[in-house]
PDB file of C-alpha atoms in Angstrom:
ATOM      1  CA  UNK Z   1     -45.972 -21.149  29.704  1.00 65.00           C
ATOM      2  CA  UNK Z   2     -49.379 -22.426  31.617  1.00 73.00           C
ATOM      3  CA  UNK Z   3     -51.003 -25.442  31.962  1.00 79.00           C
ATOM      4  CA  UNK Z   4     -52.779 -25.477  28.899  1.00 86.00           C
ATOM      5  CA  UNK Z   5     -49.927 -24.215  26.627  1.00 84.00           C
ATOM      6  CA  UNK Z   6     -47.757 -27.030  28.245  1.00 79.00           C
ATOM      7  CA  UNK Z   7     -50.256 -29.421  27.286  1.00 83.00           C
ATOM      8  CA  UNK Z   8     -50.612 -28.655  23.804  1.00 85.00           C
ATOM      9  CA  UNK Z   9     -46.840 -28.963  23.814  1.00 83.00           C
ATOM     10  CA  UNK Z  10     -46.946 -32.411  24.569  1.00 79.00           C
ATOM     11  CA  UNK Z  11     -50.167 -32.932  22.506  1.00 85.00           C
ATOM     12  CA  UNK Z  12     -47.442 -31.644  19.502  1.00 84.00           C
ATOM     13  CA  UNK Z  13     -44.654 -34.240  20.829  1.00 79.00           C
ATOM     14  CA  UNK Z  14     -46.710 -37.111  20.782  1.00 81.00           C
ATOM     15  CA  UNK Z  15     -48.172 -36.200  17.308  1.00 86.00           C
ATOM     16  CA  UNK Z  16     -45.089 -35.656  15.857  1.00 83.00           C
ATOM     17  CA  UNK Z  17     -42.162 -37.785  17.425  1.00 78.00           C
ATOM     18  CA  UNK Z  18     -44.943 -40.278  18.608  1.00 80.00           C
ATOM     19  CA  UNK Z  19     -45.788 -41.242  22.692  1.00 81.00           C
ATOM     20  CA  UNK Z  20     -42.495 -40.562  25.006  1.00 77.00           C
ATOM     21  CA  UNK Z  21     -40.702 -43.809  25.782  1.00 77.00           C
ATOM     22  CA  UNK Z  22     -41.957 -45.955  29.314  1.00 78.00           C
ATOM     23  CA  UNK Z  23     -37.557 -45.329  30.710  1.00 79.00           C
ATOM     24  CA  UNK Z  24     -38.064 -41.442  30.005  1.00 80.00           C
ATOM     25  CA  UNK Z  25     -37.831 -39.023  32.704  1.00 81.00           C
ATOM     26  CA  UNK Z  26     -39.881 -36.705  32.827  1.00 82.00           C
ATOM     27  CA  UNK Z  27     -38.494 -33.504  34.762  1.00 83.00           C
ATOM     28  CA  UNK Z  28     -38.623 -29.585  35.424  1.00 85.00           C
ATOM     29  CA  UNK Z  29     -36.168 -27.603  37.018  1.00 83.00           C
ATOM     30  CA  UNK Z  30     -36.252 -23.988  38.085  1.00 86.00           C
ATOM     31  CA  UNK Z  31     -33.196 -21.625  37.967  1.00 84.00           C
ATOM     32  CA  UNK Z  32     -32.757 -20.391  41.346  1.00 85.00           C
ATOM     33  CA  UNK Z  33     -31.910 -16.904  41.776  1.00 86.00           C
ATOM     34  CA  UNK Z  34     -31.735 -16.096  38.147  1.00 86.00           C
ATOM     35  CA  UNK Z  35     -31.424 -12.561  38.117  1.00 87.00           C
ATOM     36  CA  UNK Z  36     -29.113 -12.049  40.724  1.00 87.00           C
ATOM     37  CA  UNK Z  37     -26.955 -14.281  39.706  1.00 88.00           C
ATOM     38  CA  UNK Z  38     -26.346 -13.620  36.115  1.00 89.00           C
ATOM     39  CA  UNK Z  39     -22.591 -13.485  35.516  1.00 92.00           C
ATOM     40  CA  UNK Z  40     -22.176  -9.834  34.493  1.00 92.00           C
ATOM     41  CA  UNK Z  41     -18.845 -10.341  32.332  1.00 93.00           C
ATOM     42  CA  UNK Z  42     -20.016 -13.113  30.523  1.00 93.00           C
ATOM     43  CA  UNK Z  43     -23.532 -12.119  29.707  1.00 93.00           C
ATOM     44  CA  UNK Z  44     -21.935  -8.637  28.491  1.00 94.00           C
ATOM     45  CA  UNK Z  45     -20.100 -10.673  25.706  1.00 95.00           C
ATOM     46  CA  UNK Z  46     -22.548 -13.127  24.886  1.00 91.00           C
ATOM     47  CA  UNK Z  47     -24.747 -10.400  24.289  1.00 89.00           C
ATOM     48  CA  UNK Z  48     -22.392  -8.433  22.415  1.00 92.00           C
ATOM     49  CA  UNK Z  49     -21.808 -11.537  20.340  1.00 91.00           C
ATOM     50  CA  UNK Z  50     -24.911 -12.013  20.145  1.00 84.00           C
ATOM     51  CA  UNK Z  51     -25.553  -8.218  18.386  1.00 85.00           C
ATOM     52  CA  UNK Z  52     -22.691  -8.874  15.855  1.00 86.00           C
ATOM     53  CA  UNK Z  53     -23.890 -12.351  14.249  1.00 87.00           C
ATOM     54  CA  UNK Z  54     -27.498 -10.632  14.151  1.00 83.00           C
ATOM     55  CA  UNK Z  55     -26.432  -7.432  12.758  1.00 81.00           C
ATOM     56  CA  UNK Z  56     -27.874  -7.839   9.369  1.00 79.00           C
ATOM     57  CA  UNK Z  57     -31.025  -7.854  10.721  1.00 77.00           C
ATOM     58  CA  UNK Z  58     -30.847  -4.306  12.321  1.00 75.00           C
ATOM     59  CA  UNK Z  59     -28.761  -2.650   9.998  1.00 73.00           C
ATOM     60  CA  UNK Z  60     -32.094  -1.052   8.360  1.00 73.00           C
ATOM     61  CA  UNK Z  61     -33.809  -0.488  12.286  1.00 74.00           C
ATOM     62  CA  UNK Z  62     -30.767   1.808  13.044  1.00 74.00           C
ATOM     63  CA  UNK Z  63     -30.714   3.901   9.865  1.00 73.00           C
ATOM     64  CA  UNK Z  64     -34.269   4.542  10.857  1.00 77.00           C
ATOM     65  CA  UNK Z  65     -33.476   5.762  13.712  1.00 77.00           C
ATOM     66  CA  UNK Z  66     -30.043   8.190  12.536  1.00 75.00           C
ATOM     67  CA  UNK Z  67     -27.817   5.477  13.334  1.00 69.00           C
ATOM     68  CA  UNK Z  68     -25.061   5.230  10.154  1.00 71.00           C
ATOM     69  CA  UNK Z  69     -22.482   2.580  12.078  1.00 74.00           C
ATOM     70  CA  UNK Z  70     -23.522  -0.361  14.805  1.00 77.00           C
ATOM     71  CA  UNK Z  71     -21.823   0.295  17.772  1.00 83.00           C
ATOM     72  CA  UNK Z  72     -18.641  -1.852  18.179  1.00 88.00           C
ATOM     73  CA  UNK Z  73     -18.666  -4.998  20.120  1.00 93.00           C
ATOM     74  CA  UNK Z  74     -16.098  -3.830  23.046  1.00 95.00           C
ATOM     75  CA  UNK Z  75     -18.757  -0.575  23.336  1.00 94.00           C
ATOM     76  CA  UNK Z  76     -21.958  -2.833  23.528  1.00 92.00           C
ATOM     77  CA  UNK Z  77     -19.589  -5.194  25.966  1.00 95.00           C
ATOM     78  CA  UNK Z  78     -19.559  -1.405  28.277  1.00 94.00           C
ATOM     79  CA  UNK Z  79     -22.907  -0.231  27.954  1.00 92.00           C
ATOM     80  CA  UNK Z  80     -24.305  -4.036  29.003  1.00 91.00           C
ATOM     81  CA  UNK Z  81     -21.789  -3.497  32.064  1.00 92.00           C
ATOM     82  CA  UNK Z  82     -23.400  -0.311  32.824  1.00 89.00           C
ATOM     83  CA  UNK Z  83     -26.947  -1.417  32.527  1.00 87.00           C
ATOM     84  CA  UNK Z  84     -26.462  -4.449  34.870  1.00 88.00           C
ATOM     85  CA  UNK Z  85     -23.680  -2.960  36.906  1.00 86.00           C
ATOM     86  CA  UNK Z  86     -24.868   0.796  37.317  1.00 80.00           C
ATOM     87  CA  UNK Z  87     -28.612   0.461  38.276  1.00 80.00           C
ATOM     88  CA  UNK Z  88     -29.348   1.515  41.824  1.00 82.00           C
ATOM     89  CA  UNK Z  89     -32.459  -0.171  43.314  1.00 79.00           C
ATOM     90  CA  UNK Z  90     -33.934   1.154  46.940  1.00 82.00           C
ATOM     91  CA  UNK Z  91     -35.041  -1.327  49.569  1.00 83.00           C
ATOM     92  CA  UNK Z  92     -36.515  -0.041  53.319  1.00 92.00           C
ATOM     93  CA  UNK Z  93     -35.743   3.629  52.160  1.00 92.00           C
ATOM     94  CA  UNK Z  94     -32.147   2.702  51.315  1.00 92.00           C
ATOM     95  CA  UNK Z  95     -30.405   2.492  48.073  1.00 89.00           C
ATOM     96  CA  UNK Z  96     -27.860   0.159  47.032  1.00 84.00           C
ATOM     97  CA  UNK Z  97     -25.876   0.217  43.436  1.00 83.00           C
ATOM     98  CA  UNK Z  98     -26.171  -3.792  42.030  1.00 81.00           C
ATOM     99  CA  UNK Z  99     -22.703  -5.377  42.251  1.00 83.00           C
ATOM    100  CA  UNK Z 100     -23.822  -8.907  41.023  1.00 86.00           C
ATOM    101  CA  UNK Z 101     -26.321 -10.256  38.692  1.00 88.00           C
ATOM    102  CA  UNK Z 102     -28.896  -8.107  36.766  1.00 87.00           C
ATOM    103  CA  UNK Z 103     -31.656  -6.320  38.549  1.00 82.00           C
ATOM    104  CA  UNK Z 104     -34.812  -8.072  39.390  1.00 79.00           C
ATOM    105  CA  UNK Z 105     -38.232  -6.125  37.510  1.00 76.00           C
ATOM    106  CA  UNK Z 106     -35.761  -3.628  35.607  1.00 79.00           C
ATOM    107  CA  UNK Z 107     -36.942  -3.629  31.806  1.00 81.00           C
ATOM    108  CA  UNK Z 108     -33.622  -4.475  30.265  1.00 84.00           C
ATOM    109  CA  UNK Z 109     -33.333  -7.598  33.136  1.00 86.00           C
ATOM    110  CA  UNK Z 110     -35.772  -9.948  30.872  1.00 86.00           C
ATOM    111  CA  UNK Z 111     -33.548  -9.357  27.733  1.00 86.00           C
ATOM    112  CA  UNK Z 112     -29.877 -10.180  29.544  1.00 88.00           C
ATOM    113  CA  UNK Z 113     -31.624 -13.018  31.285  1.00 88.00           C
ATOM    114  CA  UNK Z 114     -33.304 -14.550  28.246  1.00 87.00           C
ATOM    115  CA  UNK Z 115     -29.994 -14.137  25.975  1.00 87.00           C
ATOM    116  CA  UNK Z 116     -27.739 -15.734  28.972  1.00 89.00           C
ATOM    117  CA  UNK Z 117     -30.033 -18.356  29.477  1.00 87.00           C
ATOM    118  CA  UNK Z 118     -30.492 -19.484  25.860  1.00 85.00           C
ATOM    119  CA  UNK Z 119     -27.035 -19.776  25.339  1.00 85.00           C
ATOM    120  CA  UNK Z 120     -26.357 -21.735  28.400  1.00 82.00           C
ATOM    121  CA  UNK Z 121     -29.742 -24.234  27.306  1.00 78.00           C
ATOM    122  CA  UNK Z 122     -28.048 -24.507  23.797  1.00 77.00           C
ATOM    123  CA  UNK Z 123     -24.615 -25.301  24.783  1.00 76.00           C
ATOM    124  CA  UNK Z 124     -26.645 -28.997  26.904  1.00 70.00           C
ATOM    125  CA  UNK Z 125     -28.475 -29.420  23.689  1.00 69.00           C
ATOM    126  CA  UNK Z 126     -25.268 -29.836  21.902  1.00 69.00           C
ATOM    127  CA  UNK Z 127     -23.016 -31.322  24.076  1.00 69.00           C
ATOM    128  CA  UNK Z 128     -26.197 -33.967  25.077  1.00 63.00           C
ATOM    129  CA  UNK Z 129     -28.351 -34.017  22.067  1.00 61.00           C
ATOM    130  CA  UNK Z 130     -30.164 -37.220  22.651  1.00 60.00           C
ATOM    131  CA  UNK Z 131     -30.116 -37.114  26.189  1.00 59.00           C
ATOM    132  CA  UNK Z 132     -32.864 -34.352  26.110  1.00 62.00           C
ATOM    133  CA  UNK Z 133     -34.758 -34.531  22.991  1.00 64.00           C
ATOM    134  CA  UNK Z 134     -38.088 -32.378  24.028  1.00 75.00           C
ATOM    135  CA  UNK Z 135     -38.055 -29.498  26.555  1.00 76.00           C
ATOM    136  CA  UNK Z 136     -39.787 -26.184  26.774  1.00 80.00           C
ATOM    137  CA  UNK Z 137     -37.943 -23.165  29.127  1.00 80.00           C
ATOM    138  CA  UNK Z 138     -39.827 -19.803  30.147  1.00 79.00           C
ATOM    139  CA  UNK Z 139     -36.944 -17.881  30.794  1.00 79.00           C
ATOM    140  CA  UNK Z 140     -35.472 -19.748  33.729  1.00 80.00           C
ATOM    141  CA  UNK Z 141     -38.337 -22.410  34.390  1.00 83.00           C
ATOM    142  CA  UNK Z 142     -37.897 -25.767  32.186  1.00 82.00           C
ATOM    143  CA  UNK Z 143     -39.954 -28.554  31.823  1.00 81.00           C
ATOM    144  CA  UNK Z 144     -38.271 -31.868  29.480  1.00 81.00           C
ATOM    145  CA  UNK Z 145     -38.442 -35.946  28.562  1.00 80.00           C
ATOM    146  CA  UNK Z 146     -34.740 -37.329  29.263  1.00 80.00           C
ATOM    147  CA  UNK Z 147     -33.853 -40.325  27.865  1.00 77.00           C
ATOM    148  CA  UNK Z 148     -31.142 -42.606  28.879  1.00 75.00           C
ATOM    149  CA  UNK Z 149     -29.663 -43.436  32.443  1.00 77.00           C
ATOM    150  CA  UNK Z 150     -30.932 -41.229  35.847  1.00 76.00           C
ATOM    151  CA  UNK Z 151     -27.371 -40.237  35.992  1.00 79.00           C
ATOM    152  CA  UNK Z 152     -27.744 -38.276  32.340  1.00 76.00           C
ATOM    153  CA  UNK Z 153     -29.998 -36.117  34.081  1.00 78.00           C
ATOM    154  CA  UNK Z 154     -27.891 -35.704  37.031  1.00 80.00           C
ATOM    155  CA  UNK Z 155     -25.083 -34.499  34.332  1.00 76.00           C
ATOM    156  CA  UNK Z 156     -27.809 -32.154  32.355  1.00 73.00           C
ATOM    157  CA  UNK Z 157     -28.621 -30.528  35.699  1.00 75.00           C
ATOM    158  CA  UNK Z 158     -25.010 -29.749  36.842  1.00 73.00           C
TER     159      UNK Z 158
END
C-alpha cells in the first residue's frame, strides 16, 4: 500500500460509509519484528487449518500436478515446521539454523506471515467489530478509523 492507493481507500470510505466521524481516531501501527517472531507451532496449524477448509479449491490444482490425496493436516502441520524451523540463513560468514519465527526474505516467509497475520487481524474484527470499522494492513503495517473511547484502541493494540 502507497500513498496514493491509501488515498483512494479513503476516497472509497467516505463515498460509501460517508465522512469518518469528528471522535474517530485515526491510527497505524506497525508489527515489530514480524518475521522473527512468528509463533512457529501456532502458525503451523493455522496454516494447516487453513489448507483443509480451502481444500475444495485445490483439489483440481493437485490432480494436475499427480497429486490423487491432499496431504493430511498433522503432515502439512510437519512440513510448515520444517520450512520455518529447518532453514539455515548465513550472517558474517557464519550460519545459524532459525529456532524462532520464520526467516526474513525466504520465499515461503510472505505466505506464513500473511496467513498468521490475517487470522490474528480477524479474530479483533470479531471480538471488536465496531470499534474498528475501516482499516487496511500490508502484511504487518495497518492503517484504521477507531471509533469509541482512546482506551478501545489501547485494547485493539494489546
Amino acid at each position: 500500500m502507497d500513498t496514493t492507493d491509501f488515498l483512494n481507500k479513503i476516497e472509497d470510505v467516505n463515498n460509501t460509509m460517508g465522512p469518518v466521524p469528528r471522535q474517530a481516531t485515526l491510527f497505524s501501527l506497525d508489527i515489530v519484528s514480524l518475521y522473527p517472531n512468528i509463533p512457529q507451532r501456532e502458525t503451523a496449524s493455522l496454516i494447516a487449518d487453513f489448507f483443509v477448509a480451502n481444500e475444495h479449491r485445490i483439489r483440481q490444482d493437485l490432480r494436475d500436478v499427480g497429486d490423487r490425496r491432499p496431504p493430511t493436516r498433522a503432515f502439512l502441520v510437519e512440513a510448515i515446521l520444517y520450512v520455518m524451523r529447518d532453514t539455515i540463513l548465513t550472517f558474517n560468514d557464519a550460519a545459524y539454523k532459525q529456532i524462532k519465527g520464520t526467516a526474513i526474505r525466504a520465499s515461503s516467509s510472505v505466505a506464513i506471515t500473511e496467513i498468521f497475520v490475517h487470522h490474528v487481524f480477524e479474530i479483533q474484527q470479531v471480538s471488536h467489530p465496531n470499534n474498528s470499522p475501516v482499516y487496511f494492513r500490508y502484511i504487518d503495517d495497518v492503517i484504521g478509523v477507531m471509533l469509541g473511547p482512546p482506551e478501545a484502541l489501547d485494547t485493539f493494540h494489546a
